[in-house]
Structure formats: C-alpha cells, structure tokens
CSV table of N, CA and C in Angstrom, one decimal:
chain,number,residue,atom,x,y,z
Q,840,UNK,N,119.1,79.1,88.0
Q,840,UNK,CA,120.2,78.8,88.8
Q,840,UNK,C,121.5,78.7,88.0
Q,841,UNK,N,121.4,78.1,86.8
Q,841,UNK,CA,122.6,78.0,86.0
Q,841,UNK,C,123.1,79.3,85.5
Q,842,UNK,N,122.2,80.2,85.2
Q,842,UNK,CA,122.6,81.5,84.7
Q,842,UNK,C,123.2,82.3,85.9
Q,843,UNK,N,122.7,82.1,87.1
Q,843,UNK,CA,123.2,82.7,88.3
Q,843,UNK,C,124.6,82.3,88.5
Q,844,UNK,N,124.8,81.0,88.4
Q,844,UNK,CA,126.2,80.4,88.6
Q,844,UNK,C,127.1,80.8,87.5
Q,845,UNK,N,126.6,80.9,86.3
Q,845,UNK,CA,127.4,81.4,85.2
Q,845,UNK,C,128.1,82.7,85.5
Q,846,UNK,N,127.3,83.6,86.1
Q,846,UNK,CA,127.9,84.9,86.5
Q,846,UNK,C,128.9,84.8,87.6
Q,847,UNK,N,128.5,84.0,88.6
Q,847,UNK,CA,129.4,83.9,89.8
Q,847,UNK,C,130.8,83.3,89.5
Q,848,UNK,N,130.8,82.3,88.6
Q,848,UNK,CA,132.1,81.7,88.3
Q,848,UNK,C,133.1,82.6,87.6
Q,849,UNK,N,132.7,83.6,87.0
Q,849,UNK,CA,133.6,84.6,86.4
Q,849,UNK,C,134.1,85.6,87.5
Q,850,UNK,N,133.6,85.5,88.7
Q,850,UNK,CA,134.0,86.5,89.8
Q,850,UNK,C,135.3,86.1,90.4
Q,851,UNK,N,135.8,84.9,90.3
Q,851,UNK,CA,137.0,84.6,90.9
Q,851,UNK,C,137.1,83.1,91.3
Q,852,UNK,N,138.4,82.6,91.3
Q,852,UNK,CA,138.7,81.2,91.7
Q,852,UNK,C,139.9,81.2,92.5
Q,853,UNK,N,140.3,80.0,92.9
Q,853,UNK,CA,141.5,79.9,93.8
Q,853,UNK,C,142.8,80.5,93.1
Q,854,UNK,N,143.0,80.2,91.9
Q,854,UNK,CA,144.2,80.7,91.2
Q,854,UNK,C,144.0,82.1,90.6
Q,855,UNK,N,142.8,82.4,90.3
Q,855,UNK,CA,142.5,83.7,89.7
Q,855,UNK,C,141.4,84.4,90.6
Q,856,UNK,N,141.9,85.1,91.7
Q,856,UNK,CA,141.0,85.4,92.8
Q,856,UNK,C,139.9,86.5,92.6
Q,857,UNK,N,139.8,87.1,91.4
Q,857,UNK,CA,138.7,88.0,91.1
Q,857,UNK,C,138.5,88.1,89.6
Q,858,UNK,N,137.5,88.8,89.3
Q,858,UNK,CA,137.1,88.9,87.8
Q,858,UNK,C,138.3,89.6,87.1
Q,859,UNK,N,138.9,90.6,87.7
Q,859,UNK,CA,140.0,91.3,87.0
Q,859,UNK,C,141.2,90.3,86.7
Q,860,UNK,N,141.5,89.4,87.6
Q,860,UNK,CA,142.6,88.5,87.4
Q,860,UNK,C,142.3,87.5,86.3
Q,861,UNK,N,141.1,87.1,86.2
Q,861,UNK,CA,140.7,86.2,85.1
Q,861,UNK,C,140.8,87.0,83.8
Q,862,UNK,N,140.2,88.2,83.7
Q,862,UNK,CA,140.2,89.0,82.5
Q,862,UNK,C,141.7,89.3,82.1
Q,863,UNK,N,142.5,89.7,83.0
Q,863,UNK,CA,143.9,90.0,82.7
Q,863,UNK,C,144.7,88.8,82.2
Q,864,UNK,N,144.5,87.7,82.8
Q,864,UNK,CA,145.2,86.5,82.3
Q,864,UNK,C,144.8,86.1,80.8
Q,865,UNK,N,143.5,86.3,80.5
Q,865,UNK,CA,143.0,86.0,79.2
Q,865,UNK,C,143.5,87.1,78.2
Q,866,UNK,N,143.3,88.4,78.6
Q,866,UNK,CA,143.7,89.5,77.8
Q,866,UNK,C,145.2,89.5,77.5
Q,867,UNK,N,146.0,89.1,78.4
Q,867,UNK,CA,147.5,89.1,78.3
Q,867,UNK,C,148.0,88.3,77.1
Q,868,UNK,N,147.2,87.3,76.7
Q,868,UNK,CA,147.6,86.4,75.6
Q,868,UNK,C,146.7,86.7,74.4
Q,869,UNK,N,146.0,87.8,74.4
Q,869,UNK,CA,145.2,88.1,73.2
Q,869,UNK,C,143.9,87.3,73.1
Q,870,UNK,N,143.4,86.9,74.3
Q,870,UNK,CA,142.2,86.0,74.2
Q,870,UNK,C,140.9,86.8,74.6
Q,871,UNK,N,139.9,86.0,74.6
Q,871,UNK,CA,138.5,86.5,74.8
Q,871,UNK,C,137.8,85.4,75.6
Q,872,UNK,N,137.0,85.8,76.6
Q,872,UNK,CA,136.2,84.8,77.3
Q,872,UNK,C,134.8,85.3,77.5
Q,873,UNK,N,133.9,84.3,77.6
Q,873,UNK,CA,132.5,84.6,77.7
Q,873,UNK,C,131.8,83.3,78.1
Q,874,UNK,N,130.5,83.4,78.3
Q,874,UNK,CA,129.6,82.3,78.7
Q,874,UNK,C,128.2,82.6,78.3
Q,875,UNK,N,127.4,81.6,78.2
Q,875,UNK,CA,126.0,81.7,77.9
Q,875,UNK,C,125.2,80.6,78.5
Q,876,UNK,N,124.0,80.8,78.8
Q,876,UNK,CA,123.1,79.8,79.3
Q,876,UNK,C,121.9,79.7,78.4
Q,877,UNK,N,121.6,78.5,77.9
Q,877,UNK,CA,120.5,78.2,77.1
Q,877,UNK,C,119.5,77.4,77.9
Q,878,UNK,N,118.5,76.9,77.2
Q,878,UNK,CA,117.4,76.1,77.8
Q,878,UNK,C,118.0,74.9,78.5
Q,879,UNK,N,119.0,74.2,77.9
Q,879,UNK,CA,119.5,73.0,78.5
Q,879,UNK,C,121.0,72.9,78.5
Q,880,UNK,N,121.7,74.0,78.5
Q,880,UNK,CA,123.1,74.1,78.5
Q,880,UNK,C,123.7,75.4,79.1
Q,881,UNK,N,124.8,75.3,79.7
Q,881,UNK,CA,125.5,76.4,80.1
Q,881,UNK,C,126.9,76.2,79.6
Q,882,UNK,N,127.4,77.2,78.8
Q,882,UNK,CA,128.7,77.1,78.1
Q,882,UNK,C,129.6,78.2,78.6
Q,883,UNK,N,130.8,77.8,79.0
Q,883,UNK,CA,131.9,78.7,79.3
Q,883,UNK,C,133.0,78.5,78.3
Q,884,UNK,N,133.5,79.6,77.7
Q,884,UNK,CA,134.6,79.4,76.8
Q,884,UNK,C,135.6,80.5,76.9
Q,885,UNK,N,136.8,80.2,76.5
Q,885,UNK,CA,137.9,81.1,76.3
Q,885,UNK,C,138.6,80.9,75.0
Q,886,UNK,N,138.6,81.9,74.2
Q,886,UNK,CA,139.2,81.8,72.8
Q,886,UNK,C,140.6,82.5,72.9
Q,887,UNK,N,141.6,81.7,72.6
Q,887,UNK,CA,143.0,82.2,72.7
Q,887,UNK,C,143.8,81.6,71.5
Q,888,UNK,N,144.9,82.2,71.1
Q,888,UNK,CA,145.8,81.6,70.1
Q,888,UNK,C,146.2,80.2,70.6
Q,889,UNK,N,146.3,79.2,69.7
Q,889,UNK,CA,146.5,77.8,70.1
Q,889,UNK,C,147.6,77.6,71.0
Q,890,UNK,N,148.7,78.4,70.9
Q,890,UNK,CA,149.8,78.1,71.8
Q,890,UNK,C,149.5,78.4,73.3
Q,891,UNK,N,148.4,79.1,73.6
Q,891,UNK,CA,147.9,79.4,74.9
Q,891,UNK,C,146.7,78.6,75.4
Q,892,UNK,N,146.5,77.5,74.6
Q,892,UNK,CA,145.4,76.6,75.0
Q,892,UNK,C,145.4,76.0,76.4
Q,893,UNK,N,146.6,75.7,76.8
Q,893,UNK,CA,146.8,75.1,78.2
Q,893,UNK,C,146.3,76.2,79.2
Q,894,UNK,N,146.7,77.4,79.0
Q,894,UNK,CA,146.3,78.5,79.9
Q,894,UNK,C,144.7,78.6,80.0
Q,895,UNK,N,144.1,78.6,78.8
Q,895,UNK,CA,142.6,78.7,78.8
Q,895,UNK,C,142.0,77.5,79.5
Q,896,UNK,N,142.5,76.3,79.3
Q,896,UNK,CA,141.9,75.2,80.0
Q,896,UNK,C,142.2,75.3,81.5
Q,897,UNK,N,143.3,75.8,81.9
Q,897,UNK,CA,143.6,76.0,83.4
Q,897,UNK,C,142.7,77.0,84.0
Q,898,UNK,N,142.4,78.1,83.3
Q,898,UNK,CA,141.5,79.1,83.9
Q,898,UNK,C,140.1,78.5,84.0
Q,899,UNK,N,139.6,77.9,82.9
Q,899,UNK,CA,138.3,77.3,83.0
Q,899,UNK,C,138.1,76.3,84.0
Q,900,UNK,N,139.1,75.4,84.1
Q,900,UNK,CA,139.0,74.3,85.1
Q,900,UNK,C,139.0,74.9,86.5
Q,901,UNK,N,139.8,75.9,86.8
Q,901,UNK,CA,139.9,76.5,88.1
Q,901,UNK,C,138.6,77.2,88.4
Q,902,UNK,N,138.0,77.9,87.4
Q,902,UNK,CA,136.8,78.6,87.7
Q,902,UNK,C,135.7,77.6,88.1
Q,903,UNK,N,135.6,76.5,87.4
Q,903,UNK,CA,134.6,75.5,87.7
Q,903,UNK,C,134.8,74.7,88.9
Q,904,UNK,N,136.1,74.3,89.1
Q,904,UNK,CA,136.4,73.4,90.3
Q,904,UNK,C,136.7,74.1,91.6
Q,905,UNK,N,137.1,75.4,91.5
Q,905,UNK,CA,137.5,76.1,92.7
Q,905,UNK,C,137.0,77.5,92.8
Q,906,UNK,N,135.7,77.7,92.5
Q,906,UNK,CA,135.2,79.1,92.5
Q,906,UNK,C,135.2,79.6,94.0
Q,907,UNK,N,135.3,80.9,94.1
Q,907,UNK,CA,135.4,81.6,95.4
Q,907,UNK,C,134.0,81.7,96.0
Q,908,UNK,N,133.0,82.1,95.2
Q,908,UNK,CA,131.6,82.2,95.6
Q,908,UNK,C,131.5,83.1,96.9
Q,909,UNK,N,132.0,84.3,96.7
Q,909,UNK,CA,132.0,85.3,97.8
Q,909,UNK,C,130.6,85.7,98.1
Q,910,UNK,N,130.2,85.8,99.4
Q,910,UNK,CA,128.9,86.2,99.8
Q,910,UNK,C,128.4,87.5,99.3
Q,911,UNK,N,129.4,88.5,99.2
Q,911,UNK,CA,129.0,89.8,98.7
Q,911,UNK,C,128.7,89.7,97.3
Q,912,UNK,N,129.4,89.0,96.5
Q,912,UNK,CA,129.2,88.8,95.1
Q,912,UNK,C,127.9,88.0,94.8
Q,913,UNK,N,127.6,87.1,95.7
Q,913,UNK,CA,126.3,86.3,95.6
Q,913,UNK,C,125.1,87.3,95.8
Q,914,UNK,N,125.2,88.1,96.8
Q,914,UNK,CA,124.1,89.1,97.0
Q,914,UNK,C,124.0,90.1,95.9
Q,915,UNK,N,125.2,90.5,95.3
Q,915,UNK,CA,125.2,91.5,94.2
Q,915,UNK,C,124.5,90.9,93.0
Q,916,UNK,N,124.8,89.6,92.7
Q,916,UNK,CA,124.2,88.9,91.5
Q,916,UNK,C,122.7,88.6,91.7
Q,917,UNK,N,122.4,88.4,93.0
Q,917,UNK,CA,121.0,88.1,93.3
Q,917,UNK,C,120.1,89.3,92.9
C-alpha cells in the first residue's frame, strides 16, 4: 500500500495539479525529486539548491497533505 501511495502522490496535488506541474516546479530551480519505499519506511525527497528549500518543502507538504488521488490514476497504478 505504501508503494502504491508513493506513486500516487507524485501524480498531483492541490497547488501542483499533475505530475508535470510537480516536475516543472522542481526542474525550474535545478532540482531533482524522487521517492522510495523500503520494508518500514517510505521516503519522499526533493533536492534543490538551498535558496529554493522553501519551495521544496511547499511541494512535498502539498503532495502529502492535499493529494488529488484521481480515480483514473488510481486504476492506472493498480
């Protein structure tokens, strides 16, 4: 379930409505984002130059707190 949600959270959020919006926001500041799921942890991260740290936190928080969880994307991931 954690791995399933890991994939879904990168599909879009309230402020960043689709995967492309998330990727473009990170790419625009020279950043990189990814996630992984281990046996007892799921980790989401965005690596950006330090001056864009607030943006990275904003994106991650919105992905986790306000995911879109679109039915079509849920079926696609399933």
